[in-house]
Short mmCIF file of N, CA and C in Angstrom, two decimals:
data_model
loop_
_atom_site.label_atom_id
_atom_site.label_comp_id
_atom_site.label_asym_id
_atom_site.label_seq_id
_atom_site.Cartn_x
_atom_site.Cartn_y
_atom_site.Cartn_z
N MET A 1 13.68 -12.61 -25.03
CA MET A 1 12.55 -13.64 -25.28
C MET A 1 12.52 -14.29 -26.79
N LYS A 2 12.55 -15.42 -26.89
CA LYS A 2 12.41 -15.84 -28.30
C LYS A 2 11.18 -15.87 -28.75
N LEU A 3 10.97 -15.94 -30.34
CA LEU A 3 9.59 -15.97 -30.76
C LEU A 3 8.58 -16.83 -30.28
N LYS A 4 8.99 -18.21 -29.83
CA LYS A 4 8.34 -19.09 -29.45
C LYS A 4 7.88 -18.70 -27.88
N GLY A 5 8.44 -17.94 -27.41
CA GLY A 5 8.22 -17.42 -25.96
C GLY A 5 7.18 -16.17 -26.13
N LEU A 6 7.25 -15.21 -27.27
CA LEU A 6 6.27 -14.28 -27.46
C LEU A 6 4.94 -14.67 -27.87
N ILE A 7 5.14 -15.63 -28.71
CA ILE A 7 3.77 -16.35 -29.39
C ILE A 7 2.88 -16.98 -28.08
N CYS A 8 3.80 -17.53 -27.04
CA CYS A 8 2.96 -18.03 -25.61
C CYS A 8 2.50 -16.97 -24.99
N LEU A 9 3.18 -15.81 -24.81
CA LEU A 9 3.06 -14.65 -24.22
C LEU A 9 1.48 -14.18 -24.77
N PHE A 10 1.43 -13.85 -25.89
CA PHE A 10 0.40 -13.36 -26.56
C PHE A 10 -0.87 -14.40 -26.32
N LEU A 11 -0.83 -15.59 -26.45
CA LEU A 11 -1.71 -16.67 -26.28
C LEU A 11 -2.00 -16.54 -24.78
N ALA A 12 -1.21 -16.43 -24.09
CA ALA A 12 -1.79 -16.70 -22.54
C ALA A 12 -2.33 -15.03 -22.12
N GLY A 13 -2.06 -14.03 -22.96
CA GLY A 13 -2.98 -12.92 -22.71
C GLY A 13 -4.04 -12.94 -23.18
N TYR A 14 -4.41 -13.51 -24.36
CA TYR A 14 -5.71 -13.81 -25.00
C TYR A 14 -6.46 -14.69 -24.09
N LEU A 15 -5.93 -15.88 -23.67
CA LEU A 15 -6.77 -16.60 -22.67
C LEU A 15 -7.06 -15.92 -21.50
N GLY A 16 -6.16 -15.04 -20.86
CA GLY A 16 -6.72 -14.23 -19.72
C GLY A 16 -7.77 -13.41 -19.85
N THR A 17 -7.53 -12.69 -21.07
CA THR A 17 -8.81 -11.90 -21.54
C THR A 17 -10.10 -12.41 -21.77
N PHE A 18 -9.95 -13.54 -22.40
CA PHE A 18 -11.23 -14.75 -22.75
C PHE A 18 -11.91 -14.81 -21.66
N PHE A 19 -11.09 -15.55 -20.23
CA PHE A 19 -11.56 -15.93 -19.10
C PHE A 19 -12.47 -14.77 -18.42
N ARG A 20 -11.75 -13.65 -18.39
CA ARG A 20 -11.97 -12.40 -17.77
C ARG A 20 -13.51 -11.86 -18.21
N LEU A 21 -13.42 -11.86 -19.59
CA LEU A 21 -14.89 -11.55 -20.21
C LEU A 21 -15.85 -12.60 -19.95
N TYR A 22 -15.56 -13.96 -20.13
CA TYR A 22 -16.48 -15.14 -19.81
C TYR A 22 -16.82 -14.86 -18.48
N ILE A 23 -16.22 -14.52 -17.22
CA ILE A 23 -16.70 -14.52 -16.10
C ILE A 23 -17.28 -13.43 -15.78
N ASP A 24 -16.82 -11.94 -16.11
CA ASP A 24 -17.97 -10.74 -16.11
C ASP A 24 -18.20 -10.74 -14.65
N ASN A 25 -17.33 -10.76 -13.68
CA ASN A 25 -17.35 -10.41 -12.46
C ASN A 25 -15.86 -10.05 -11.67
N ASN A 26 -15.98 -8.47 -11.57
CA ASN A 26 -14.76 -7.93 -10.88
C ASN A 26 -14.49 -8.25 -9.40
N PHE A 27 -15.21 -8.53 -8.94
CA PHE A 27 -14.84 -9.16 -7.74
C PHE A 27 -14.49 -10.71 -7.59
N LEU A 28 -14.94 -11.71 -8.38
CA LEU A 28 -14.55 -12.84 -8.33
C LEU A 28 -13.12 -13.16 -9.18
N ILE A 29 -13.14 -12.25 -10.22
CA ILE A 29 -11.60 -12.39 -11.27
C ILE A 29 -10.60 -11.78 -10.07
N SER A 30 -10.65 -10.59 -9.16
CA SER A 30 -9.74 -10.18 -8.39
C SER A 30 -9.73 -11.31 -7.41
N ILE A 31 -10.38 -11.81 -6.87
CA ILE A 31 -10.10 -13.10 -5.76
C ILE A 31 -9.41 -14.24 -6.50
N LEU A 32 -10.05 -14.73 -7.77
CA LEU A 32 -9.07 -15.82 -8.20
C LEU A 32 -7.94 -15.47 -8.69
N GLY A 33 -7.65 -14.47 -9.28
CA GLY A 33 -6.50 -13.83 -9.81
C GLY A 33 -5.27 -14.01 -8.90
N SER A 34 -5.77 -13.50 -7.50
CA SER A 34 -4.79 -13.10 -6.25
C SER A 34 -4.51 -14.42 -5.53
N PHE A 35 -5.59 -15.36 -5.57
CA PHE A 35 -5.19 -16.92 -5.28
C PHE A 35 -4.19 -17.42 -5.84
N PHE A 36 -4.59 -17.45 -7.31
CA PHE A 36 -3.64 -18.00 -8.23
C PHE A 36 -2.44 -17.37 -8.30
N VAL A 37 -2.31 -16.18 -8.35
CA VAL A 37 -0.67 -15.44 -8.18
C VAL A 37 0.05 -16.09 -7.30
N GLY A 38 -0.59 -15.81 -5.78
CA GLY A 38 0.14 -16.28 -4.79
C GLY A 38 0.07 -17.82 -4.70
N PHE A 39 -0.69 -18.74 -5.65
CA PHE A 39 0.08 -20.06 -5.60
C PHE A 39 0.89 -20.57 -6.50
N PHE A 40 0.99 -19.54 -7.54
CA PHE A 40 2.23 -19.69 -8.69
C PHE A 40 3.66 -19.08 -7.95
N ILE A 41 3.45 -17.99 -7.17
CA ILE A 41 4.66 -17.36 -6.78
C ILE A 41 5.48 -18.42 -6.00
N SER A 42 4.92 -19.45 -5.05
CA SER A 42 5.63 -20.15 -4.50
C SER A 42 6.65 -21.36 -5.29
N LYS A 43 5.93 -21.46 -6.75
CA LYS A 43 6.52 -22.64 -7.58
C LYS A 43 7.93 -22.03 -7.93
N ARG A 44 8.67 -22.99 -8.16
CA ARG A 44 9.89 -22.67 -8.89
C ARG A 44 10.01 -22.61 -10.49
N LEU A 45 9.16 -21.36 -11.06
CA LEU A 45 9.12 -21.42 -12.69
C LEU A 45 10.32 -21.03 -13.12
N SER A 46 10.40 -21.21 -14.44
CA SER A 46 11.52 -20.87 -15.37
C SER A 46 11.29 -19.26 -15.62
N TYR A 47 12.20 -18.64 -15.96
CA TYR A 47 12.09 -17.10 -16.11
C TYR A 47 11.11 -16.80 -17.42
N SER A 48 11.21 -17.60 -18.17
CA SER A 48 10.04 -17.55 -19.57
C SER A 48 8.60 -17.86 -18.76
N SER A 49 8.57 -18.91 -18.20
CA SER A 49 7.28 -19.58 -17.63
C SER A 49 6.67 -18.30 -16.82
N GLU A 50 7.66 -17.45 -15.96
CA GLU A 50 7.13 -16.73 -14.81
C GLU A 50 6.55 -15.53 -15.75
N LYS A 51 7.43 -15.07 -16.92
CA LYS A 51 6.79 -13.80 -17.66
C LYS A 51 5.48 -14.25 -18.35
N ILE A 52 5.35 -15.54 -18.98
CA ILE A 52 4.23 -15.86 -19.45
C ILE A 52 3.08 -15.99 -18.74
N LEU A 53 3.46 -16.49 -17.40
CA LEU A 53 2.13 -16.69 -16.64
C LEU A 53 1.84 -15.11 -16.13
N PHE A 54 2.54 -14.51 -15.32
CA PHE A 54 2.38 -13.41 -14.81
C PHE A 54 2.19 -11.97 -15.73
N SER A 55 2.85 -11.66 -16.47
CA SER A 55 2.97 -10.79 -17.44
C SER A 55 1.99 -11.12 -18.44
N GLY A 56 1.50 -12.38 -19.06
CA GLY A 56 0.59 -12.59 -19.97
C GLY A 56 -0.65 -12.75 -19.45
N PHE A 57 -0.84 -14.20 -18.62
CA PHE A 57 -2.21 -14.32 -18.30
C PHE A 57 -2.92 -13.61 -17.36
N PHE A 58 -2.15 -13.73 -16.21
CA PHE A 58 -2.77 -13.00 -15.20
C PHE A 58 -2.95 -11.27 -15.02
N SER A 59 -2.15 -10.83 -15.81
CA SER A 59 -2.31 -9.39 -16.11
C SER A 59 -3.37 -8.94 -16.97
N CYS A 60 -3.55 -9.86 -17.86
CA CYS A 60 -5.00 -9.76 -18.63
C CYS A 60 -6.06 -10.30 -17.98
N PHE A 61 -5.86 -11.23 -17.10
CA PHE A 61 -7.08 -11.73 -16.58
C PHE A 61 -7.45 -10.84 -15.43
N THR A 62 -6.77 -10.57 -14.54
CA THR A 62 -7.16 -9.48 -13.27
C THR A 62 -7.41 -7.95 -13.55
N SER A 63 -6.77 -7.37 -14.63
CA SER A 63 -6.95 -6.24 -15.28
C SER A 63 -7.28 -5.39 -14.08
N PHE A 64 -6.06 -4.47 -13.89
CA PHE A 64 -6.31 -3.38 -12.83
C PHE A 64 -7.38 -2.07 -13.28
N SER A 65 -7.68 -2.28 -14.75
CA SER A 65 -8.66 -1.20 -14.71
C SER A 65 -10.01 -1.64 -14.41
N GLY A 66 -10.34 -2.81 -14.29
CA GLY A 66 -11.61 -3.48 -13.71
C GLY A 66 -11.83 -3.00 -12.16
N PHE A 67 -10.71 -2.88 -11.52
CA PHE A 67 -10.66 -2.52 -10.02
C PHE A 67 -10.89 -0.77 -10.02
N ILE A 68 -9.97 -0.30 -10.81
CA ILE A 68 -10.05 1.15 -10.80
C ILE A 68 -11.53 1.69 -11.25
N TYR A 69 -12.16 1.09 -12.60
CA TYR A 69 -13.42 1.62 -12.92
C TYR A 69 -14.73 1.28 -11.86
N PHE A 70 -14.48 0.22 -10.95
CA PHE A 70 -15.50 -0.19 -10.00
C PHE A 70 -15.28 1.15 -9.01
N LEU A 71 -13.98 1.24 -8.39
CA LEU A 71 -13.99 2.52 -7.43
C LEU A 71 -14.29 3.75 -8.02
N PHE A 72 -14.38 4.01 -9.52
CA PHE A 72 -14.80 5.27 -9.91
C PHE A 72 -16.03 5.46 -9.98
N LYS A 73 -16.70 4.49 -10.23
CA LYS A 73 -18.14 4.43 -9.99
C LYS A 73 -18.75 4.61 -8.56
N VAL A 74 -17.96 4.07 -7.65
CA VAL A 74 -18.15 4.26 -6.24
C VAL A 74 -18.20 5.73 -5.97
N LEU A 75 -16.97 6.51 -6.27
CA LEU A 75 -16.50 7.67 -6.25
C LEU A 75 -17.34 8.77 -6.61
N ASN A 76 -17.76 8.34 -8.00
CA ASN A 76 -18.65 9.35 -8.86
C ASN A 76 -20.14 9.41 -8.08
N GLN A 77 -20.33 8.52 -7.62
CA GLN A 77 -21.47 8.68 -6.43
C GLN A 77 -21.51 9.77 -5.49
N GLY A 78 -20.58 10.06 -4.93
CA GLY A 78 -20.20 11.03 -4.06
C GLY A 78 -19.99 10.40 -2.69
N SER A 79 -19.84 9.38 -2.67
CA SER A 79 -19.66 8.79 -1.19
C SER A 79 -18.11 8.37 -1.11
N TRP A 80 -17.41 9.37 -0.28
CA TRP A 80 -16.08 9.31 -0.28
C TRP A 80 -15.79 8.13 0.86
N ILE A 81 -16.93 7.96 1.90
CA ILE A 81 -16.30 6.98 2.97
C ILE A 81 -16.60 5.61 2.38
N LYS A 82 -17.59 5.56 1.67
CA LYS A 82 -17.64 4.38 0.78
C LYS A 82 -16.60 3.76 0.03
N PHE A 83 -15.98 4.76 -0.82
CA PHE A 83 -15.07 4.48 -1.48
C PHE A 83 -13.83 4.11 -0.89
N ILE A 84 -13.59 4.88 0.45
CA ILE A 84 -12.39 4.26 1.20
C ILE A 84 -12.52 3.09 1.76
N ILE A 85 -13.78 2.89 2.20
CA ILE A 85 -13.83 1.50 2.58
C ILE A 85 -13.63 0.30 1.79
N PHE A 86 -14.37 0.58 0.35
CA PHE A 86 -14.10 -0.50 -0.64
C PHE A 86 -12.65 -0.65 -1.17
N PHE A 87 -12.20 0.67 -1.31
CA PHE A 87 -10.60 0.34 -1.38
C PHE A 87 -9.50 -0.37 -0.56
N ASN A 88 -10.14 0.11 0.66
CA ASN A 88 -9.22 -0.69 1.56
C ASN A 88 -9.62 -2.17 1.80
N LEU A 89 -10.82 -2.39 1.75
CA LEU A 89 -11.05 -3.90 1.76
C LEU A 89 -11.00 -4.57 0.78
N ILE A 90 -10.71 -4.06 -0.56
CA ILE A 90 -10.38 -4.67 -1.69
C ILE A 90 -9.27 -5.06 -1.63
N ILE A 91 -8.12 -4.34 -1.32
CA ILE A 91 -6.48 -4.39 -0.98
C ILE A 91 -6.53 -5.61 -0.09
N ILE A 92 -6.87 -5.44 0.76
CA ILE A 92 -6.48 -6.17 1.95
C ILE A 92 -7.02 -7.46 1.92
N LEU A 93 -8.30 -7.71 1.49
CA LEU A 93 -8.85 -9.06 1.01
C LEU A 93 -7.97 -9.62 -0.12
N ASN A 94 -7.63 -9.04 -1.17
CA ASN A 94 -6.70 -9.60 -1.96
C ASN A 94 -5.36 -9.99 -1.62
N LEU A 95 -4.89 -9.31 -0.74
CA LEU A 95 -3.58 -9.58 -0.06
C LEU A 95 -3.71 -10.75 0.60
N LEU A 96 -4.68 -10.96 1.48
CA LEU A 96 -5.07 -12.23 2.31
C LEU A 96 -5.58 -13.29 1.32
N THR A 97 -5.92 -13.33 0.24
CA THR A 97 -6.19 -14.25 -0.71
C THR A 97 -5.19 -14.87 -1.24
N MET A 98 -4.14 -13.98 -1.83
CA MET A 98 -2.78 -14.08 -2.28
C MET A 98 -2.27 -14.92 -1.50
N TYR A 99 -1.87 -14.42 -0.06
CA TYR A 99 -1.37 -15.27 0.81
C TYR A 99 -1.86 -16.69 1.18
N PHE A 100 -2.98 -16.63 1.03
CA PHE A 100 -3.75 -18.02 1.39
C PHE A 100 -3.33 -19.00 0.15
N GLY A 101 -3.30 -18.37 -0.93
CA GLY A 101 -2.82 -19.24 -2.20
C GLY A 101 -1.52 -19.92 -2.01
N PHE A 102 -0.68 -18.76 -1.57
CA PHE A 102 0.70 -19.15 -1.33
C PHE A 102 1.04 -20.05 -0.39
N TRP A 103 0.13 -20.18 0.83
CA TRP A 103 0.31 -21.20 1.78
C TRP A 103 -0.14 -22.39 1.51
N ILE A 104 -1.28 -22.56 0.72
CA ILE A 104 -2.04 -23.74 -0.10
C ILE A 104 -0.77 -24.54 -0.82
N SER A 105 -0.24 -23.51 -1.83
CA SER A 105 0.99 -24.05 -2.41
C SER A 105 1.93 -24.71 -1.81
N ARG A 106 2.42 -24.04 -0.69
CA ARG A 106 3.57 -24.49 -0.16
C ARG A 106 3.09 -25.99 0.88
N LYS A 107 1.83 -26.18 0.96
CA LYS A 107 1.45 -27.10 1.79
C LYS A 107 1.54 -28.40 0.90
N PHE A 108 1.29 -28.33 -0.45
CA PHE A 108 0.91 -29.34 -1.41
C PHE A 108 2.70 -29.61 -1.85
N THR A 109 3.58 -28.71 -1.56
CA THR A 109 4.96 -29.59 -1.98
C THR A 109 5.78 -29.86 -0.72
#
């Protein structure tokens, strides 16, 4: 990747992090991120645009660590059943939201 691409990647990561801090809601961030990832997956993006968008913006915006931190707090309370329910619910809901974004994107093209 050229210098211009790296600068765009860093800026995309910065913007993803900024929006994540501005919204400050792990569940909403997860749903929005899944929807837009699904939306952009169906688009024909160039290699550099794909890397900038997915590795830069969305990886900083959705941040897996927020998901893990939430599950850790639930697990730390000692409720295994609540942990298993939230874990599965979050994964299934995000997959469905991602598919919905993909489907919406296909309808507009």
